[in-house]
Tab-separated table of N, CA and C in Angstrom:
chain	number	residue	atom	x	y	z
A	5	GLN	N	34.532	138.001	7.655
A	5	GLN	CA	33.101	138.000	7.894
A	5	GLN	C	32.376	138.228	6.563
A	6	VAL	N	31.489	137.303	6.227
A	6	VAL	CA	30.715	137.416	4.993
A	6	VAL	C	29.343	137.971	5.331
A	7	GLN	N	28.974	139.026	4.665
A	7	GLN	CA	27.638	139.589	4.838
A	7	GLN	C	26.791	139.247	3.622
A	8	LEU	N	25.618	138.703	3.874
A	8	LEU	CA	24.728	138.256	2.810
A	8	LEU	C	23.425	139.038	2.891
A	9	VAL	N	22.954	139.503	1.749
A	9	VAL	CA	21.710	140.268	1.706
A	9	VAL	C	20.797	139.675	0.635
A	10	GLU	N	19.644	139.172	1.076
A	10	GLU	CA	18.670	138.591	0.157
A	10	GLU	C	17.700	139.654	-0.351
A	11	SER	N	17.149	139.386	-1.515
A	11	SER	CA	16.100	140.229	-2.071
A	11	SER	C	15.255	139.388	-3.024
A	12	GLY	N	14.101	139.930	-3.400
A	12	GLY	CA	13.279	139.275	-4.403
A	12	GLY	C	12.060	138.560	-3.880
A	13	GLY	N	11.885	138.524	-2.568
A	13	GLY	CA	10.694	137.882	-2.022
A	13	GLY	C	9.443	138.704	-2.290
A	14	GLY	N	8.301	138.111	-1.975
A	14	GLY	CA	7.049	138.828	-2.170
A	14	GLY	C	5.867	137.898	-2.127
A	15	LEU	N	4.739	138.425	-2.577
A	15	LEU	CA	3.486	137.681	-2.619
A	15	LEU	C	3.205	137.265	-4.057
A	16	VAL	N	2.903	135.999	-4.259
A	16	VAL	CA	2.629	135.492	-5.594
A	16	VAL	C	1.516	134.449	-5.504
A	17	GLN	N	0.763	134.314	-6.569
A	17	GLN	CA	-0.290	133.302	-6.607
A	17	GLN	C	0.303	131.930	-6.901
A	18	ALA	N	-0.376	130.906	-6.469
A	18	ALA	CA	0.045	129.542	-6.760
A	18	ALA	C	0.218	129.371	-8.271
A	19	GLY	N	1.297	128.693	-8.642
A	19	GLY	CA	1.626	128.511	-10.046
A	19	GLY	C	2.540	129.579	-10.607
A	20	GLY	N	2.741	130.638	-9.849
A	20	GLY	CA	3.585	131.729	-10.296
A	20	GLY	C	5.059	131.484	-10.038
A	21	SER	N	5.853	132.524	-10.315
A	21	SER	CA	7.304	132.411	-10.199
A	21	SER	C	7.876	133.611	-9.455
A	22	LEU	N	8.996	133.366	-8.812
A	22	LEU	CA	9.794	134.424	-8.195
A	22	LEU	C	11.259	134.065	-8.363
A	23	ARG	N	12.101	135.089	-8.389
A	23	ARG	CA	13.550	134.851	-8.365
A	23	ARG	C	14.150	135.587	-7.177
A	24	LEU	N	14.757	134.816	-6.304
A	24	LEU	CA	15.457	135.389	-5.166
A	24	LEU	C	16.919	135.620	-5.521
A	25	SER	N	17.463	136.687	-4.963
A	25	SER	CA	18.885	136.980	-5.131
A	25	SER	C	19.522	137.144	-3.767
A	26	CYS	N	20.788	136.824	-3.699
A	26	CYS	CA	21.543	137.009	-2.461
A	26	CYS	C	22.934	137.506	-2.848
A	27	THR	N	23.262	138.694	-2.403
A	27	THR	CA	24.541	139.307	-2.749
A	27	THR	C	25.433	139.341	-1.524
A	28	ALA	N	26.697	138.994	-1.744
A	28	ALA	CA	27.664	138.930	-0.648
A	28	ALA	C	28.665	140.070	-0.734
A	29	SER	N	29.173	140.436	0.419
A	29	SER	CA	30.163	141.504	0.486
A	29	SER	C	31.575	140.985	0.283
A	30	GLU	N	31.722	139.663	0.382
A	30	GLU	CA	33.036	139.045	0.415
A	30	GLU	C	33.683	138.972	-0.967
A	31	ARG	N	34.942	139.448	-1.055
A	31	ARG	CA	35.643	139.404	-2.339
A	31	ARG	C	36.008	137.982	-2.734
A	32	THR	N	36.140	137.105	-1.728
A	32	THR	CA	36.465	135.710	-2.035
A	32	THR	C	35.194	134.871	-2.106
A	33	PHE	N	34.181	135.438	-2.720
A	33	PHE	CA	32.867	134.799	-2.849
A	33	PHE	C	32.976	133.389	-3.386
A	34	SER	N	33.842	133.191	-4.364
A	34	SER	CA	33.961	131.885	-5.000
A	34	SER	C	34.583	130.835	-4.086
A	35	SER	N	35.044	131.235	-2.916
A	35	SER	CA	35.600	130.281	-1.958
A	35	SER	C	34.518	129.519	-1.202
A	36	TYR	N	33.287	129.982	-1.324
A	36	TYR	CA	32.213	129.447	-0.489
A	36	TYR	C	31.192	128.659	-1.282
A	37	VAL	N	30.758	127.585	-0.672
A	37	VAL	CA	29.545	126.901	-1.099
A	37	VAL	C	28.369	127.760	-0.637
A	38	LEU	N	27.342	127.825	-1.458
A	38	LEU	CA	26.171	128.630	-1.126
A	38	LEU	C	24.924	127.759	-1.105
A	39	ALA	N	23.985	128.168	-0.293
A	39	ALA	CA	22.762	127.382	-0.168
A	39	ALA	C	21.586	128.289	0.147
A	40	TRP	N	20.417	127.771	-0.124
A	40	TRP	CA	19.164	128.400	0.286
A	40	TRP	C	18.460	127.453	1.266
A	41	PHE	N	17.970	128.026	2.340
A	41	PHE	CA	17.132	127.324	3.296
A	41	PHE	C	15.840	128.108	3.430
A	42	ARG	N	14.857	127.500	4.051
A	42	ARG	CA	13.617	128.219	4.314
A	42	ARG	C	13.040	127.784	5.653
A	43	GLN	N	12.250	128.661	6.215
A	43	GLN	CA	11.630	128.362	7.507
A	43	GLN	C	10.208	128.900	7.509
A	44	ALA	N	9.273	127.978	7.652
A	44	ALA	CA	7.866	128.336	7.765
A	44	ALA	C	7.517	128.521	9.244
A	45	PRO	N	6.452	129.263	9.535
A	45	PRO	CA	6.081	129.486	10.935
A	45	PRO	C	5.876	128.179	11.691
A	46	GLY	N	6.510	128.079	12.850
A	46	GLY	CA	6.348	126.893	13.683
A	46	GLY	C	7.135	125.680	13.237
A	47	LYS	N	7.950	125.838	12.209
A	47	LYS	CA	8.724	124.699	11.695
A	47	LYS	C	10.217	124.993	11.769
A	48	ASP	N	10.992	123.923	11.700
A	48	ASP	CA	12.450	124.073	11.673
A	48	ASP	C	12.904	124.622	10.324
A	49	ARG	N	14.074	125.221	10.342
A	49	ARG	CA	14.661	125.678	9.088
A	49	ARG	C	15.048	124.447	8.262
A	50	GLU	N	14.692	124.463	6.978
A	50	GLU	CA	14.944	123.291	6.147
A	50	GLU	C	15.734	123.657	4.897
A	51	PHE	N	16.500	122.688	4.451
A	51	PHE	CA	17.322	122.833	3.256
A	51	PHE	C	16.451	122.940	2.014
A	52	VAL	N	16.841	123.818	1.100
A	52	VAL	CA	16.151	123.951	-0.177
A	52	VAL	C	17.075	123.547	-1.331
A	53	ALA	N	18.257	124.183	-1.413
A	53	ALA	CA	19.182	123.915	-2.515
A	53	ALA	C	20.575	124.395	-2.144
A	54	SER	N	21.576	123.803	-2.777
A	54	SER	CA	22.953	124.244	-2.582
A	54	SER	C	23.706	124.157	-3.891
A	55	ILE	N	24.808	124.908	-3.962
A	55	ILE	CA	25.595	124.968	-5.185
A	55	ILE	C	27.065	125.051	-4.816
A	56	SER	N	27.879	124.320	-5.555
A	56	SER	CA	29.311	124.297	-5.285
A	56	SER	C	29.969	125.616	-5.687
A	57	ARG	N	31.242	125.731	-5.386
A	57	ARG	CA	31.929	127.008	-5.508
A	57	ARG	C	31.896	127.591	-6.917
A	58	PHE	N	31.990	126.747	-7.936
A	58	PHE	CA	31.973	127.247	-9.309
A	58	PHE	C	30.731	126.810	-10.064
A	59	GLY	N	29.740	126.349	-9.313
A	59	GLY	CA	28.444	126.063	-9.904
A	59	GLY	C	28.336	124.739	-10.625
A	60	LEU	N	29.325	123.863	-10.463
A	60	LEU	CA	29.315	122.608	-11.217
A	60	LEU	C	28.403	121.562	-10.593
A	61	THR	N	28.147	121.699	-9.298
A	61	THR	CA	27.341	120.712	-8.588
A	61	THR	C	26.218	121.419	-7.843
A	62	THR	N	25.024	120.883	-7.967
A	62	THR	CA	23.872	121.421	-7.245
A	62	THR	C	23.107	120.285	-6.570
A	63	TYR	N	22.456	120.609	-5.483
A	63	TYR	CA	21.596	119.664	-4.777
A	63	TYR	C	20.274	120.360	-4.462
A	64	TYR	N	19.222	119.569	-4.442
A	64	TYR	CA	17.897	120.105	-4.163
A	64	TYR	C	17.154	119.204	-3.181
A	65	ALA	N	16.311	119.830	-2.394
A	65	ALA	CA	15.361	119.063	-1.599
A	65	ALA	C	14.357	118.425	-2.550
A	66	ASP	N	13.879	117.259	-2.182
A	66	ASP	CA	12.917	116.556	-3.045
A	66	ASP	C	11.670	117.403	-3.289
A	67	SER	N	11.303	118.207	-2.323
A	67	SER	CA	10.067	118.977	-2.424
A	67	SER	C	10.138	120.090	-3.470
A	68	VAL	N	11.352	120.471	-3.885
A	68	VAL	CA	11.477	121.564	-4.856
A	68	VAL	C	12.125	121.116	-6.160
A	69	LYS	N	12.582	119.889	-6.210
A	69	LYS	CA	13.285	119.386	-7.390
A	69	LYS	C	12.382	119.496	-8.618
A	70	GLY	N	12.934	120.047	-9.684
A	70	GLY	CA	12.179	120.224	-10.912
A	70	GLY	C	11.408	121.532	-10.986
A	71	ARG	N	11.307	122.230	-9.862
A	71	ARG	CA	10.594	123.525	-9.844
A	71	ARG	C	11.545	124.688	-9.547
A	72	PHE	N	12.541	124.449	-8.702
A	72	PHE	CA	13.483	125.498	-8.304
A	72	PHE	C	14.840	125.248	-8.959
A	73	THR	N	15.547	126.343	-9.242
A	73	THR	CA	16.893	126.251	-9.795
A	73	THR	C	17.814	127.212	-9.068
A	74	ILE	N	18.904	126.684	-8.550
A	74	ILE	CA	19.916	127.521	-7.907
A	74	ILE	C	21.039	127.783	-8.902
A	75	SER	N	21.543	128.999	-8.894
A	75	SER	CA	22.664	129.360	-9.754
A	75	SER	C	23.479	130.439	-9.072
A	76	ARG	N	24.653	130.711	-9.592
A	76	ARG	CA	25.501	131.739	-8.997
A	76	ARG	C	26.286	132.451	-10.078
A	77	ASP	N	26.615	133.700	-9.789
A	77	ASP	CA	27.457	134.502	-10.661
A	77	ASP	C	28.583	135.044	-9.792
A	78	ASN	N	29.735	134.417	-9.862
A	78	ASN	CA	30.829	134.804	-8.977
A	78	ASN	C	31.363	136.199	-9.298
A	79	ALA	N	31.211	136.628	-10.531
A	79	ALA	CA	31.667	137.975	-10.896
A	79	ALA	C	30.820	139.055	-10.215
A	80	LYS	N	29.574	138.689	-9.887
A	80	LYS	CA	28.660	139.633	-9.238
A	80	LYS	C	28.463	139.319	-7.759
A	81	ASN	N	29.185	138.318	-7.254
A	81	ASN	CA	29.045	137.931	-5.843
A	81	ASN	C	27.587	137.640	-5.478
A	82	THR	N	26.883	136.975	-6.376
A	82	THR	CA	25.444	136.776	-6.195
A	82	THR	C	25.058	135.335	-6.460
A	83	VAL	N	24.157	134.837	-5.630
A	83	VAL	CA	23.530	133.536	-5.837
A	83	VAL	C	22.032	133.766	-6.028
A	84	TYR	N	21.441	132.945	-6.876
A	84	TYR	CA	20.025	133.111	-7.229
A	84	TYR	C	19.256	131.843	-6.898
A	85	LEU	N	17.967	132.015	-6.707
A	85	LEU	CA	17.054	130.885	-6.599
A	85	LEU	C	15.835	131.208	-7.457
A	86	GLN	N	15.757	130.567	-8.609
A	86	GLN	CA	14.595	130.720	-9.478
A	86	GLN	C	13.536	129.732	-9.024
A	87	MET	N	12.369	130.227	-8.684
A	87	MET	CA	11.296	129.393	-8.155
A	87	MET	C	10.096	129.459	-9.105
A	88	ASN	N	9.777	128.332	-9.696
A	88	ASN	CA	8.645	128.233	-10.615
A	88	ASN	C	7.587	127.304	-10.038
A	89	SER	N	6.404	127.386	-10.604
A	89	SER	CA	5.286	126.517	-10.180
A	89	SER	C	5.131	126.533	-8.660
A	90	LEU	N	5.119	127.716	-8.112
A	90	LEU	CA	5.074	127.853	-6.649
A	90	LEU	C	3.762	127.318	-6.083
A	91	LYS	N	3.877	126.770	-4.878
A	91	LYS	CA	2.745	126.194	-4.175
A	91	LYS	C	2.570	126.904	-2.832
A	92	PRO	N	1.383	126.868	-2.280
A	92	PRO	CA	1.193	127.499	-0.960
A	92	PRO	C	2.154	126.946	0.103
A	93	GLU	N	2.509	125.693	-0.004
A	93	GLU	CA	3.431	125.098	0.971
A	93	GLU	C	4.863	125.589	0.817
A	94	ASP	N	5.134	126.375	-0.214
A	94	ASP	CA	6.453	127.005	-0.353
A	94	ASP	C	6.549	128.291	0.467
A	95	THR	N	5.441	128.708	1.056
A	95	THR	CA	5.435	129.922	1.866
A	95	THR	C	6.378	129.779	3.053
A	96	ALA	N	7.317	130.736	3.172
A	96	ALA	CA	8.326	130.671	4.233
A	96	ALA	C	9.219	131.904	4.127
A	97	VAL	N	10.051	132.073	5.127
A	97	VAL	CA	11.165	133.009	5.014
A	97	VAL	C	12.327	132.243	4.410
A	98	TYR	N	12.891	132.791	3.348
A	98	TYR	CA	13.990	132.135	2.651
A	98	TYR	C	15.305	132.813	3.025
A	99	TYR	N	16.289	131.984	3.374
A	99	TYR	CA	17.599	132.466	3.793
A	99	TYR	C	18.683	131.935	2.858
A	100	CYS	N	19.633	132.771	2.522
A	100	CYS	CA	20.820	132.245	1.867
A	100	CYS	C	21.918	132.072	2.904
A	101	ALA	N	22.811	131.147	2.622
A	101	ALA	CA	23.858	130.799	3.561
A	101	ALA	C	25.144	130.476	2.816
A	102	ALA	N	26.265	130.726	3.466
A	102	ALA	CA	27.572	130.442	2.877
A	102	ALA	C	28.380	129.567	3.827
A	103	GLY	N	29.070	128.595	3.247
A	103	GLY	CA	29.898	127.699	4.052
A	103	GLY	C	31.001	127.103	3.211
A	104	LEU	N	31.692	126.141	3.810
A	104	LEU	CA	32.838	125.557	3.119
A	104	LEU	C	32.571	124.157	2.592
A	105	GLY	N	31.526	123.502	3.065
A	105	GLY	CA	31.230	122.155	2.602
A	105	GLY	C	29.826	122.081	2.049
A	106	ILE	N	29.660	121.428	0.928
A	106	ILE	CA	28.342	121.370	0.302
A	106	ILE	C	27.533	120.240	0.933
A	107	ASN	N	26.521	120.591	1.691
A	107	ASN	CA	25.643	119.597	2.295
A	107	ASN	C	24.334	120.263	2.679
A	108	ARG	N	23.469	119.495	3.338
A	108	ARG	CA	22.118	119.966	3.647
A	108	ARG	C	21.945	120.394	5.098
A	109	ASN	N	23.020	120.411	5.837
A	109	ASN	CA	22.907	120.663	7.265
A	109	ASN	C	23.008	122.149	7.604
A	110	VAL	N	22.048	122.628	8.364
A	110	VAL	CA	22.058	124.027	8.787
A	110	VAL	C	23.355	124.382	9.498
A	111	ASP	N	23.827	123.484	10.333
A	111	ASP	CA	25.000	123.764	11.163
A	111	ASP	C	26.291	123.877	10.366
A	112	SER	N	26.276	123.463	9.109
A	112	SER	CA	27.499	123.500	8.294
A	112	SER	C	27.736	124.841	7.636
A	113	TYR	N	26.779	125.735	7.751
A	113	TYR	CA	26.890	127.041	7.110
A	113	TYR	C	27.131	128.114	8.164
A	114	ALA	N	28.233	128.838	8.016
A	114	ALA	CA	28.651	129.785	9.046
A	114	ALA	C	28.028	131.166	8.877
A	115	TYR	N	27.648	131.481	7.661
A	115	TYR	CA	27.175	132.843	7.392
A	115	TYR	C	25.764	132.796	6.816
A	116	TRP	N	24.925	133.730	7.287
A	116	TRP	CA	23.512	133.738	6.925
A	116	TRP	C	23.050	135.150	6.599
A	117	GLY	N	22.123	135.235	5.661
A	117	GLY	CA	21.450	136.487	5.417
A	117	GLY	C	20.315	136.690	6.401
A	118	GLN	N	19.619	137.794	6.258
A	118	GLN	CA	18.543	138.135	7.194
A	118	GLN	C	17.207	137.518	6.803
A	119	GLY	N	17.134	136.995	5.596
A	119	GLY	CA	15.917	136.334	5.147
A	119	GLY	C	15.008	137.238	4.338
A	120	THR	N	14.241	136.633	3.452
A	120	THR	CA	13.250	137.352	2.667
A	120	THR	C	11.973	136.519	2.623
A	121	GLN	N	10.844	137.171	2.825
A	121	GLN	CA	9.559	136.472	2.935
A	121	GLN	C	9.021	136.132	1.549
A	122	VAL	N	8.617	134.892	1.396
A	122	VAL	CA	7.903	134.442	0.204
A	122	VAL	C	6.543	133.925	0.648
A	123	THR	N	5.497	134.486	0.071
A	123	THR	CA	4.137	134.067	0.397
A	123	THR	C	3.435	133.665	-0.889
A	124	VAL	N	2.912	132.440	-0.902
A	124	VAL	CA	2.214	131.918	-2.071
A	124	VAL	C	0.753	131.739	-1.702
A	125	SER	N	-0.108	132.449	-2.378
A	125	SER	CA	-1.539	132.369	-2.093
A	125	SER	C	-2.195	131.318	-2.974
A	126	SER	N	-3.216	130.704	-2.437
A	126	SER	CA	-3.899	129.636	-3.193
A	126	SER	C	-5.048	130.193	-4.030
């Protein structure tokens, strides 16, 4: 069982930056593909970014490409999401997830954190 704990959310003005972190309890952290998803009120959970087991491959949603960067530090059992040039439409609860296959599908990730709120004011 992998336990994931997100941190780093908060309130920021449009154009600002935040860095989210997600730390796992699992010693075999490097065995998992990691991803960030987000869910705004009244909307489905949507893919944001994913990263392969050793960080060699990353994928991004078109809406965040060029503004967000996903990275991981396997020695610290942590995955990060650096978010720059934030927009009000980025407002959502952000979740990290762990799975075995790198893709954009919610159902492919078996383990989830509790989420952290990101609010971008205009």
